[in-house]
Short mmCIF file of N, CA and C in Angstrom, two decimals:
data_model
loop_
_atom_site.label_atom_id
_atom_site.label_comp_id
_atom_site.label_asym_id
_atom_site.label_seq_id
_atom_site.Cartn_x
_atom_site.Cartn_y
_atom_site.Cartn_z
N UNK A 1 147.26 50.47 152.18
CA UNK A 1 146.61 51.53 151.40
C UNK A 1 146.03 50.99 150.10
N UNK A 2 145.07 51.63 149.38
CA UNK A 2 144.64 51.48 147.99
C UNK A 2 145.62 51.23 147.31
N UNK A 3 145.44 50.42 146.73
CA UNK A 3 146.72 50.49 145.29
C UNK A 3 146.00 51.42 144.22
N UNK A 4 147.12 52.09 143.55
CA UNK A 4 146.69 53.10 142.63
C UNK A 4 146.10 52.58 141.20
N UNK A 5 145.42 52.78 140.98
CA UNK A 5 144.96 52.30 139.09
C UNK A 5 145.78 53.16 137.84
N UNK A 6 146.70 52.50 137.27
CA UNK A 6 147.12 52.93 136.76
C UNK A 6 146.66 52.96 135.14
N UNK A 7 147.48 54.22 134.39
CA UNK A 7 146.98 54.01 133.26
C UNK A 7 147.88 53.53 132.17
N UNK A 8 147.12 52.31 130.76
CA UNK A 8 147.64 51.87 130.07
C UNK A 8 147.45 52.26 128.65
N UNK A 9 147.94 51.46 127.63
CA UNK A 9 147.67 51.57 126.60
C UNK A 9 146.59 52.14 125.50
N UNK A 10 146.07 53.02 125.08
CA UNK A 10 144.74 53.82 124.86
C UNK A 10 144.20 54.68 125.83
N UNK A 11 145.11 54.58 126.88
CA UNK A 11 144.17 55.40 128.07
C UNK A 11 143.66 54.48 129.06
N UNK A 12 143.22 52.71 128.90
CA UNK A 12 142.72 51.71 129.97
C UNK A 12 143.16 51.65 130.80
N UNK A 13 142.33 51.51 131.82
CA UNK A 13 142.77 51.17 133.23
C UNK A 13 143.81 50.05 133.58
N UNK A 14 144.39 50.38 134.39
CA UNK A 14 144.96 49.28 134.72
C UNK A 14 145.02 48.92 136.29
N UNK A 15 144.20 47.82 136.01
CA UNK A 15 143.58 46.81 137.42
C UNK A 15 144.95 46.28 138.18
N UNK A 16 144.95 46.28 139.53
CA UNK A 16 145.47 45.58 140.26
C UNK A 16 145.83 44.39 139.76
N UNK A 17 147.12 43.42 140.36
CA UNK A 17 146.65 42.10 140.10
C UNK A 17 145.41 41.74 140.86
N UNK A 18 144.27 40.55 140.32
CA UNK A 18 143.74 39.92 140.69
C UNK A 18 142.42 41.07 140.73
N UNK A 19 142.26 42.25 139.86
CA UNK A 19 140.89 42.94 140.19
C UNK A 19 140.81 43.28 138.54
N UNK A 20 139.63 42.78 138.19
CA UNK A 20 139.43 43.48 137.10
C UNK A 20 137.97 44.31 137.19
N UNK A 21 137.79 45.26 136.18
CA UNK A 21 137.77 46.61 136.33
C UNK A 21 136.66 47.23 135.01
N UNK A 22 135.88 48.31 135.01
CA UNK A 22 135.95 49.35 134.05
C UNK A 22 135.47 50.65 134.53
N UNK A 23 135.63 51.81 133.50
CA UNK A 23 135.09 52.75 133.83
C UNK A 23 134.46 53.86 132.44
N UNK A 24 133.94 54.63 132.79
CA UNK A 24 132.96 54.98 131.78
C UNK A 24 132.66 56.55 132.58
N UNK A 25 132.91 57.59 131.51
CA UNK A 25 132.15 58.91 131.38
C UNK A 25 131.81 59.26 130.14
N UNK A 26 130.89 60.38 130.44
CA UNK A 26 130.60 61.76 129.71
C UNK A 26 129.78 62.85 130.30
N UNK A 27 130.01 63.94 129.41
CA UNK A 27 129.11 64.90 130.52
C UNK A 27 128.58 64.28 131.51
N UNK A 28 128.47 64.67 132.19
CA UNK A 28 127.39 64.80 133.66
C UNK A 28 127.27 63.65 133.65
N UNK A 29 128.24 62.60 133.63
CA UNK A 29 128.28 60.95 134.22
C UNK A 29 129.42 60.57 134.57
N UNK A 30 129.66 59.56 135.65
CA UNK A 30 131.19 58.83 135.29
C UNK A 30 130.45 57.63 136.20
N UNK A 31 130.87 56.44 135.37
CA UNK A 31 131.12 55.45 136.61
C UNK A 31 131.82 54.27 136.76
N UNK A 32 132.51 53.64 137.50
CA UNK A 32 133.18 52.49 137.83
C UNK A 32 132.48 51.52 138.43
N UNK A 33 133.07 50.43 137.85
CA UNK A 33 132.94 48.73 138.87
C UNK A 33 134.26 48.27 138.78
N UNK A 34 134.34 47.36 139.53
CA UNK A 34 135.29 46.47 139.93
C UNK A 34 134.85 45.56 140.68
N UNK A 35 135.34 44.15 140.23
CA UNK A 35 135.46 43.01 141.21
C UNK A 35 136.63 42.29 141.31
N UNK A 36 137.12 41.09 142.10
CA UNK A 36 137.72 40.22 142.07
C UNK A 36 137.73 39.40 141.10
N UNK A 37 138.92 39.34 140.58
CA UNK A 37 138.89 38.45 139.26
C UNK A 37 137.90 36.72 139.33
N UNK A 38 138.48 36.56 140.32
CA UNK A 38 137.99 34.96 140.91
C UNK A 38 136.28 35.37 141.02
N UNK A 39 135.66 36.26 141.17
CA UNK A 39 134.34 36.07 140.76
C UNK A 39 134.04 36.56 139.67
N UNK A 40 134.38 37.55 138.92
CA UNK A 40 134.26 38.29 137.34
C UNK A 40 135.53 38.41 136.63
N UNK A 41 135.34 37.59 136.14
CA UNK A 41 136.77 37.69 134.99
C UNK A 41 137.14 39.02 134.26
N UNK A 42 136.02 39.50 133.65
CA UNK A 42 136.61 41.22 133.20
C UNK A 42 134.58 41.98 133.30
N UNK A 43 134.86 42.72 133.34
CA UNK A 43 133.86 43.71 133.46
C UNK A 43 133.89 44.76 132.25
N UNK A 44 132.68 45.07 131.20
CA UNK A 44 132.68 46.10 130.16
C UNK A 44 131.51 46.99 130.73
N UNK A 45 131.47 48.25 131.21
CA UNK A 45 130.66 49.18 131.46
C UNK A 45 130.49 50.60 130.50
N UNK A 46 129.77 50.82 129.81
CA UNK A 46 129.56 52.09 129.20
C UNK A 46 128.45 52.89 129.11
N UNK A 47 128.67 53.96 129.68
CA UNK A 47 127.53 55.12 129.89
C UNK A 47 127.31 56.28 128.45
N UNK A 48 126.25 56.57 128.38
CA UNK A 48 126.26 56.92 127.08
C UNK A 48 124.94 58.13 127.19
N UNK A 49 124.86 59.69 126.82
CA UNK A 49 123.77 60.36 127.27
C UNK A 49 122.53 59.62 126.12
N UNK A 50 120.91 60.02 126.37
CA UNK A 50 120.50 59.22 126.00
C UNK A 50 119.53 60.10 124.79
N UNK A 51 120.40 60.18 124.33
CA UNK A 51 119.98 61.18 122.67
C UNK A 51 120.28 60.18 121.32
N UNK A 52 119.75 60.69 120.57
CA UNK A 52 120.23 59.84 118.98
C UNK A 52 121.12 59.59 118.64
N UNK A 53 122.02 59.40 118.00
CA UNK A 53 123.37 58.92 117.51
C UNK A 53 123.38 59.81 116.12
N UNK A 54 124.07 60.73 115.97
CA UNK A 54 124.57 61.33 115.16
C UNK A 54 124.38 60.66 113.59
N UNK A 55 123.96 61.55 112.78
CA UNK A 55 123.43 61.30 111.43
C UNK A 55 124.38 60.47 110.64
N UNK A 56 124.21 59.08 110.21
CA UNK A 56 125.48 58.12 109.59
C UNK A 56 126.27 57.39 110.22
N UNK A 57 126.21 57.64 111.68
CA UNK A 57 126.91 56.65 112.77
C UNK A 57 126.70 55.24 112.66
N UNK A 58 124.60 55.11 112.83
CA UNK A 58 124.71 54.03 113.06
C UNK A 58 124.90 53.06 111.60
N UNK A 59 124.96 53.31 110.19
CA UNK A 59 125.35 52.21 109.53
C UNK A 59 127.03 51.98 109.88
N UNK A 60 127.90 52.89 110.59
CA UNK A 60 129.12 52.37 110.84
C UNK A 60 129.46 51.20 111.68
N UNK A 61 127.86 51.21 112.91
CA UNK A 61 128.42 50.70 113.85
C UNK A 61 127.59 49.26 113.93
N UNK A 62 126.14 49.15 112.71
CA UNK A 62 125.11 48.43 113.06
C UNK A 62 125.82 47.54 111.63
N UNK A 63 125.02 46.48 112.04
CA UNK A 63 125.14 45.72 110.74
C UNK A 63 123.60 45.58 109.79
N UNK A 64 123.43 45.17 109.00
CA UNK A 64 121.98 45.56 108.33
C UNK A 64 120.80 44.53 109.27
N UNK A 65 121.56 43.44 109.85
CA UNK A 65 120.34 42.71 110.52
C UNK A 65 120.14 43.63 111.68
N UNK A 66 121.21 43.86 112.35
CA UNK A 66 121.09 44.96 113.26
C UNK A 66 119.95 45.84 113.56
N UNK A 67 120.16 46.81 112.19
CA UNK A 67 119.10 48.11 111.93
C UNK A 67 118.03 47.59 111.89
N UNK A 68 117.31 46.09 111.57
CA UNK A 68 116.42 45.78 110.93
C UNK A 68 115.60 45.35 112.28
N UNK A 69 116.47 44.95 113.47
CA UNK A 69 116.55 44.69 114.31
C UNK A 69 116.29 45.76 115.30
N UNK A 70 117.00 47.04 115.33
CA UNK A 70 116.37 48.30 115.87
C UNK A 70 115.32 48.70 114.97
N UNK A 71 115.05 48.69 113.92
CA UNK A 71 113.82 49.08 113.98
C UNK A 71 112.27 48.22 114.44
N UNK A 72 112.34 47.28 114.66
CA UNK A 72 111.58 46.17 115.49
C UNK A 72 111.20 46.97 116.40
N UNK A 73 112.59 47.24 117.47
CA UNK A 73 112.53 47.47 119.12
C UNK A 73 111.81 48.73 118.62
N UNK A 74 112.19 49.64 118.05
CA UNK A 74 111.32 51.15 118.10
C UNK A 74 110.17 50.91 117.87
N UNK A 75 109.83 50.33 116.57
CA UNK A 75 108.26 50.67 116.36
C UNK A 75 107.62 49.93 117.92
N UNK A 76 107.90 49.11 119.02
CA UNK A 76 107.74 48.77 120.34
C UNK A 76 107.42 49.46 121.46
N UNK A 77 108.82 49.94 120.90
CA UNK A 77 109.11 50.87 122.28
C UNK A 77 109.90 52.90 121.35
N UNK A 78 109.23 53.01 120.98
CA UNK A 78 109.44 54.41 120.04
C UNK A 78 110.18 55.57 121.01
N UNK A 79 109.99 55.51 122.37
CA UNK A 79 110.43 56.94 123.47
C UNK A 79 111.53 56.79 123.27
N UNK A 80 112.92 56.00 123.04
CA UNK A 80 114.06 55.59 123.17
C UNK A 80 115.37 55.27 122.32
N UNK A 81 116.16 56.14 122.85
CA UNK A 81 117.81 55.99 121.90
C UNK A 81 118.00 54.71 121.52
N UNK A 82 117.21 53.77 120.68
CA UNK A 82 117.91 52.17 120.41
C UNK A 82 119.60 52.43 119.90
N UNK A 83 119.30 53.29 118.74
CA UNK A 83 120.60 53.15 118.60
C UNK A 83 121.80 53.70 119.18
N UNK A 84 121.82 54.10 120.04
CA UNK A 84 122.64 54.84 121.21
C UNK A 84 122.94 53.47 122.09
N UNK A 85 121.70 52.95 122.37
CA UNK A 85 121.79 51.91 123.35
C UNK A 85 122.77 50.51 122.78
N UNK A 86 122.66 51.05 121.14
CA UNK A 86 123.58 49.63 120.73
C UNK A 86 125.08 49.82 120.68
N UNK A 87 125.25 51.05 120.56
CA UNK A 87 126.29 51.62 120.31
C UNK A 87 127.07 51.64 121.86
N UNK A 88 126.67 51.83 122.76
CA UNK A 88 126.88 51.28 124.07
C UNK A 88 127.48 50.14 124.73
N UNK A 89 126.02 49.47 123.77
CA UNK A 89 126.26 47.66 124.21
C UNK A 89 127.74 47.31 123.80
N UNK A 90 128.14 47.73 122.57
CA UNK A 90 129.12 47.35 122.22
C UNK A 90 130.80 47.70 122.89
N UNK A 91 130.39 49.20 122.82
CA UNK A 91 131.60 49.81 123.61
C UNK A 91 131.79 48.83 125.03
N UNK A 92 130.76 48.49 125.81
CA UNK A 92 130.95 47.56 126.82
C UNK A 92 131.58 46.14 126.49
N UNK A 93 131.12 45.69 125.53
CA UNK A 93 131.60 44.50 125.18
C UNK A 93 133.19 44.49 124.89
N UNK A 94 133.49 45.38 124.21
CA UNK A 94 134.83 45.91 123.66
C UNK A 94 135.71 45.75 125.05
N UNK A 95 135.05 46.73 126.22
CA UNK A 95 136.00 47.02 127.21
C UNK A 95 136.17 45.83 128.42
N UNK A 96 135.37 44.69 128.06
CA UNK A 96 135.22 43.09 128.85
C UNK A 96 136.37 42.60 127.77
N UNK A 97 136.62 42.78 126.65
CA UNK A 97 136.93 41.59 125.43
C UNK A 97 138.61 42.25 125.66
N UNK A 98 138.67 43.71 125.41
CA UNK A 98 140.41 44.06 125.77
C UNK A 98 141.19 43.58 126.75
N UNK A 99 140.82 44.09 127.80
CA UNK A 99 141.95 42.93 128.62
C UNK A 99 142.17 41.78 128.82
N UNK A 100 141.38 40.84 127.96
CA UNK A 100 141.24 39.39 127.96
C UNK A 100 141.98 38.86 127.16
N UNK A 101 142.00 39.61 125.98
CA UNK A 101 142.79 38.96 125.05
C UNK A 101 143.68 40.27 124.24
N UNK A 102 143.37 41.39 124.42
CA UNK A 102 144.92 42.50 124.32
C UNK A 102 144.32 42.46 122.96
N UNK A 103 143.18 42.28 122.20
CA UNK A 103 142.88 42.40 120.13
C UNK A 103 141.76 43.72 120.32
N UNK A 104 141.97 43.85 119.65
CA UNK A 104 141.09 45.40 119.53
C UNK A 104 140.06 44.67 118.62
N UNK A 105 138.63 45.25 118.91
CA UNK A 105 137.30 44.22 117.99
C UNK A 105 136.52 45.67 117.22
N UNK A 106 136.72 45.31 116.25
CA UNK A 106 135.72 46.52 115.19
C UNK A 106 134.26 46.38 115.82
N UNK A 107 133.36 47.76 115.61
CA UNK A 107 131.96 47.49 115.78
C UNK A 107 131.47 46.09 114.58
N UNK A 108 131.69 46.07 113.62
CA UNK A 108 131.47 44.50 112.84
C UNK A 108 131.90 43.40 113.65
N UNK A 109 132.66 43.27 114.45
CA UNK A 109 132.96 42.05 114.95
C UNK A 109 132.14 41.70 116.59
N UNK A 110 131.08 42.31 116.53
CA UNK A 110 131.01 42.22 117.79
C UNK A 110 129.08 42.02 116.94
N UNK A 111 128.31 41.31 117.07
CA UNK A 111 126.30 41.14 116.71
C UNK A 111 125.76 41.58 118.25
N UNK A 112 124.73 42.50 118.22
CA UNK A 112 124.36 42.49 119.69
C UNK A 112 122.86 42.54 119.19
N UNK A 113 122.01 41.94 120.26
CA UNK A 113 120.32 41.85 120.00
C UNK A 113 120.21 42.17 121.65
N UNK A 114 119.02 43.22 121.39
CA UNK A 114 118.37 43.73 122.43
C UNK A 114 117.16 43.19 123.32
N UNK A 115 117.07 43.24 123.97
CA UNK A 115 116.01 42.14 124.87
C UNK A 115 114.89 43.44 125.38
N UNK A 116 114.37 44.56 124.96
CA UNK A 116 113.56 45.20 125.71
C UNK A 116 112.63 44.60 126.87
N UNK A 117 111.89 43.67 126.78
CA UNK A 117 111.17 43.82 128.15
C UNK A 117 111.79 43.08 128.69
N UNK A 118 113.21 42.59 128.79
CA UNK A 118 113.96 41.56 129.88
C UNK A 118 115.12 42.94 130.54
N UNK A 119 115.09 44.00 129.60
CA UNK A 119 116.14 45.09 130.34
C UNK A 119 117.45 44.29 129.74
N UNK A 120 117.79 43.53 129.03
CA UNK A 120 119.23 43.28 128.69
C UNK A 120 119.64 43.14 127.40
N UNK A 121 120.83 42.94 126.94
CA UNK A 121 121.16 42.46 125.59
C UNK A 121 121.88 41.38 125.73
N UNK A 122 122.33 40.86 124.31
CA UNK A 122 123.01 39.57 124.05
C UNK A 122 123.98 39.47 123.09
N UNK A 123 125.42 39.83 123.34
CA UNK A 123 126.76 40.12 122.01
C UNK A 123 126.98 38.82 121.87
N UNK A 124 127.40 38.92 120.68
CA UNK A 124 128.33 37.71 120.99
C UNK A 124 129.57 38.37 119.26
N UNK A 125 130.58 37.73 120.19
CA UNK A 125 131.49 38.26 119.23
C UNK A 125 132.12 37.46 118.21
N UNK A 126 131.92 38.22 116.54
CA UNK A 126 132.46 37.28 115.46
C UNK A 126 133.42 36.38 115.56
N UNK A 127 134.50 36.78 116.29
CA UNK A 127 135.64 36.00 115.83
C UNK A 127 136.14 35.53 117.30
N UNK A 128 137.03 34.60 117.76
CA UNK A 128 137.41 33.91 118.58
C UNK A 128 138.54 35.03 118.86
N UNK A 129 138.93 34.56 120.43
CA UNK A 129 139.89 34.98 120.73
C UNK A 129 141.49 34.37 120.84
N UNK A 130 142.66 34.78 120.38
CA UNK A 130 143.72 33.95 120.44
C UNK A 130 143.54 32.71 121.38
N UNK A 131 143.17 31.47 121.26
CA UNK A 131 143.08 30.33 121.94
C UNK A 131 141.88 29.79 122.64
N UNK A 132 140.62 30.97 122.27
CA UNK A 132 139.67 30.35 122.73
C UNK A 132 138.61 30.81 121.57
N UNK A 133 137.53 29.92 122.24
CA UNK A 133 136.36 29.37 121.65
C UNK A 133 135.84 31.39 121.29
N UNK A 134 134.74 30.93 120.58
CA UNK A 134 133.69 32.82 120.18
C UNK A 134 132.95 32.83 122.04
N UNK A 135 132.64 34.09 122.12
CA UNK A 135 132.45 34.33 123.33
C UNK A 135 130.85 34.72 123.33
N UNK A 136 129.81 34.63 124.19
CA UNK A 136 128.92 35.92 124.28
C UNK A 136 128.68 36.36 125.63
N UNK A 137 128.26 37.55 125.89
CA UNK A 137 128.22 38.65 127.30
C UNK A 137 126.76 38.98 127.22
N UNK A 138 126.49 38.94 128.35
CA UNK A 138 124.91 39.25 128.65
C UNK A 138 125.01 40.56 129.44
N UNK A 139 124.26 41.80 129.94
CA UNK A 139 124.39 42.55 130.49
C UNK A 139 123.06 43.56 130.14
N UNK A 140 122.34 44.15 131.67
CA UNK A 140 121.49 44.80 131.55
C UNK A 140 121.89 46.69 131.82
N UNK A 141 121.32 46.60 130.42
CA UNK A 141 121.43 48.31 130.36
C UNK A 141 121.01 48.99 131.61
N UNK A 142 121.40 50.37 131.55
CA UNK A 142 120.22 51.25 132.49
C UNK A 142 119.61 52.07 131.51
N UNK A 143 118.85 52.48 131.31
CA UNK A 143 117.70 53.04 130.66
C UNK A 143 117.57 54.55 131.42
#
């Protein structure tokens, strides 16, 4: 039978041995991946509706190169939640970076740059993880 996914610490999933995992809702969304560890080491997925980000959010979550940085992509591409989409990027990054190393990462600790006409972004996170090198995660949004 299925093994059950159980739940951990904050509410995270908790993967099988040997499957790692994420999952992601809100209104009128939910979704999961999973693979085999031996081909994906951890998986960060986050769904996000695709409206503005609430008035003062994003200096919490952006850093000033950041903003300077969404505003680039808009004046580009103007139809679109950038900052929703960063705010995203990150929550994904967050949920690849927790079960790897068990440290909880502030939105400051995590730089993400947006790739509009490649469809992806590029984190990479401030600080190292207990015993290893700084990390970065590539991953294409859905739009």
């Amino acid at each position: 039978p299925p093994p059950e996914i159980g739940v951990g610490p904050g509410g995270a999933p908790q993967w099988p041995e040997g499957i790692s995992g994420s999952i992601t809702h809100c209104d009128g969304y939910r979704a999961a991946a999973a693979a085999h560890t031996a081909i994906m080491r951890s998986i960060g997925i986050d769904g996000e509706p695709a409206f503005p980000l609430p008035h003062g959010v994003i200096e919490e979550i952006a850093s000033p190169a950041e903003r300077a940085h969404l505003t680039e992509v808009s004046a580009a591409f103007p139809h679109f939640s950038w900052g929703r989409l960063l705010f995203s990027a990150k929550e994904s990054v967050y949920k690849a970076w927790y079960p790897q190393t068990a440290q909880w990462l502030d939105f400051a600790d995590v730089t993400v740059e947006i790739q509009p006409s490649r469809g992806s972004f590029t984190a990479h996170v401030q600080r190292p993880a207990r015993g290893q090198g700084r990390s970065a995660r590539q991953a294409e949004p859905r739009h």
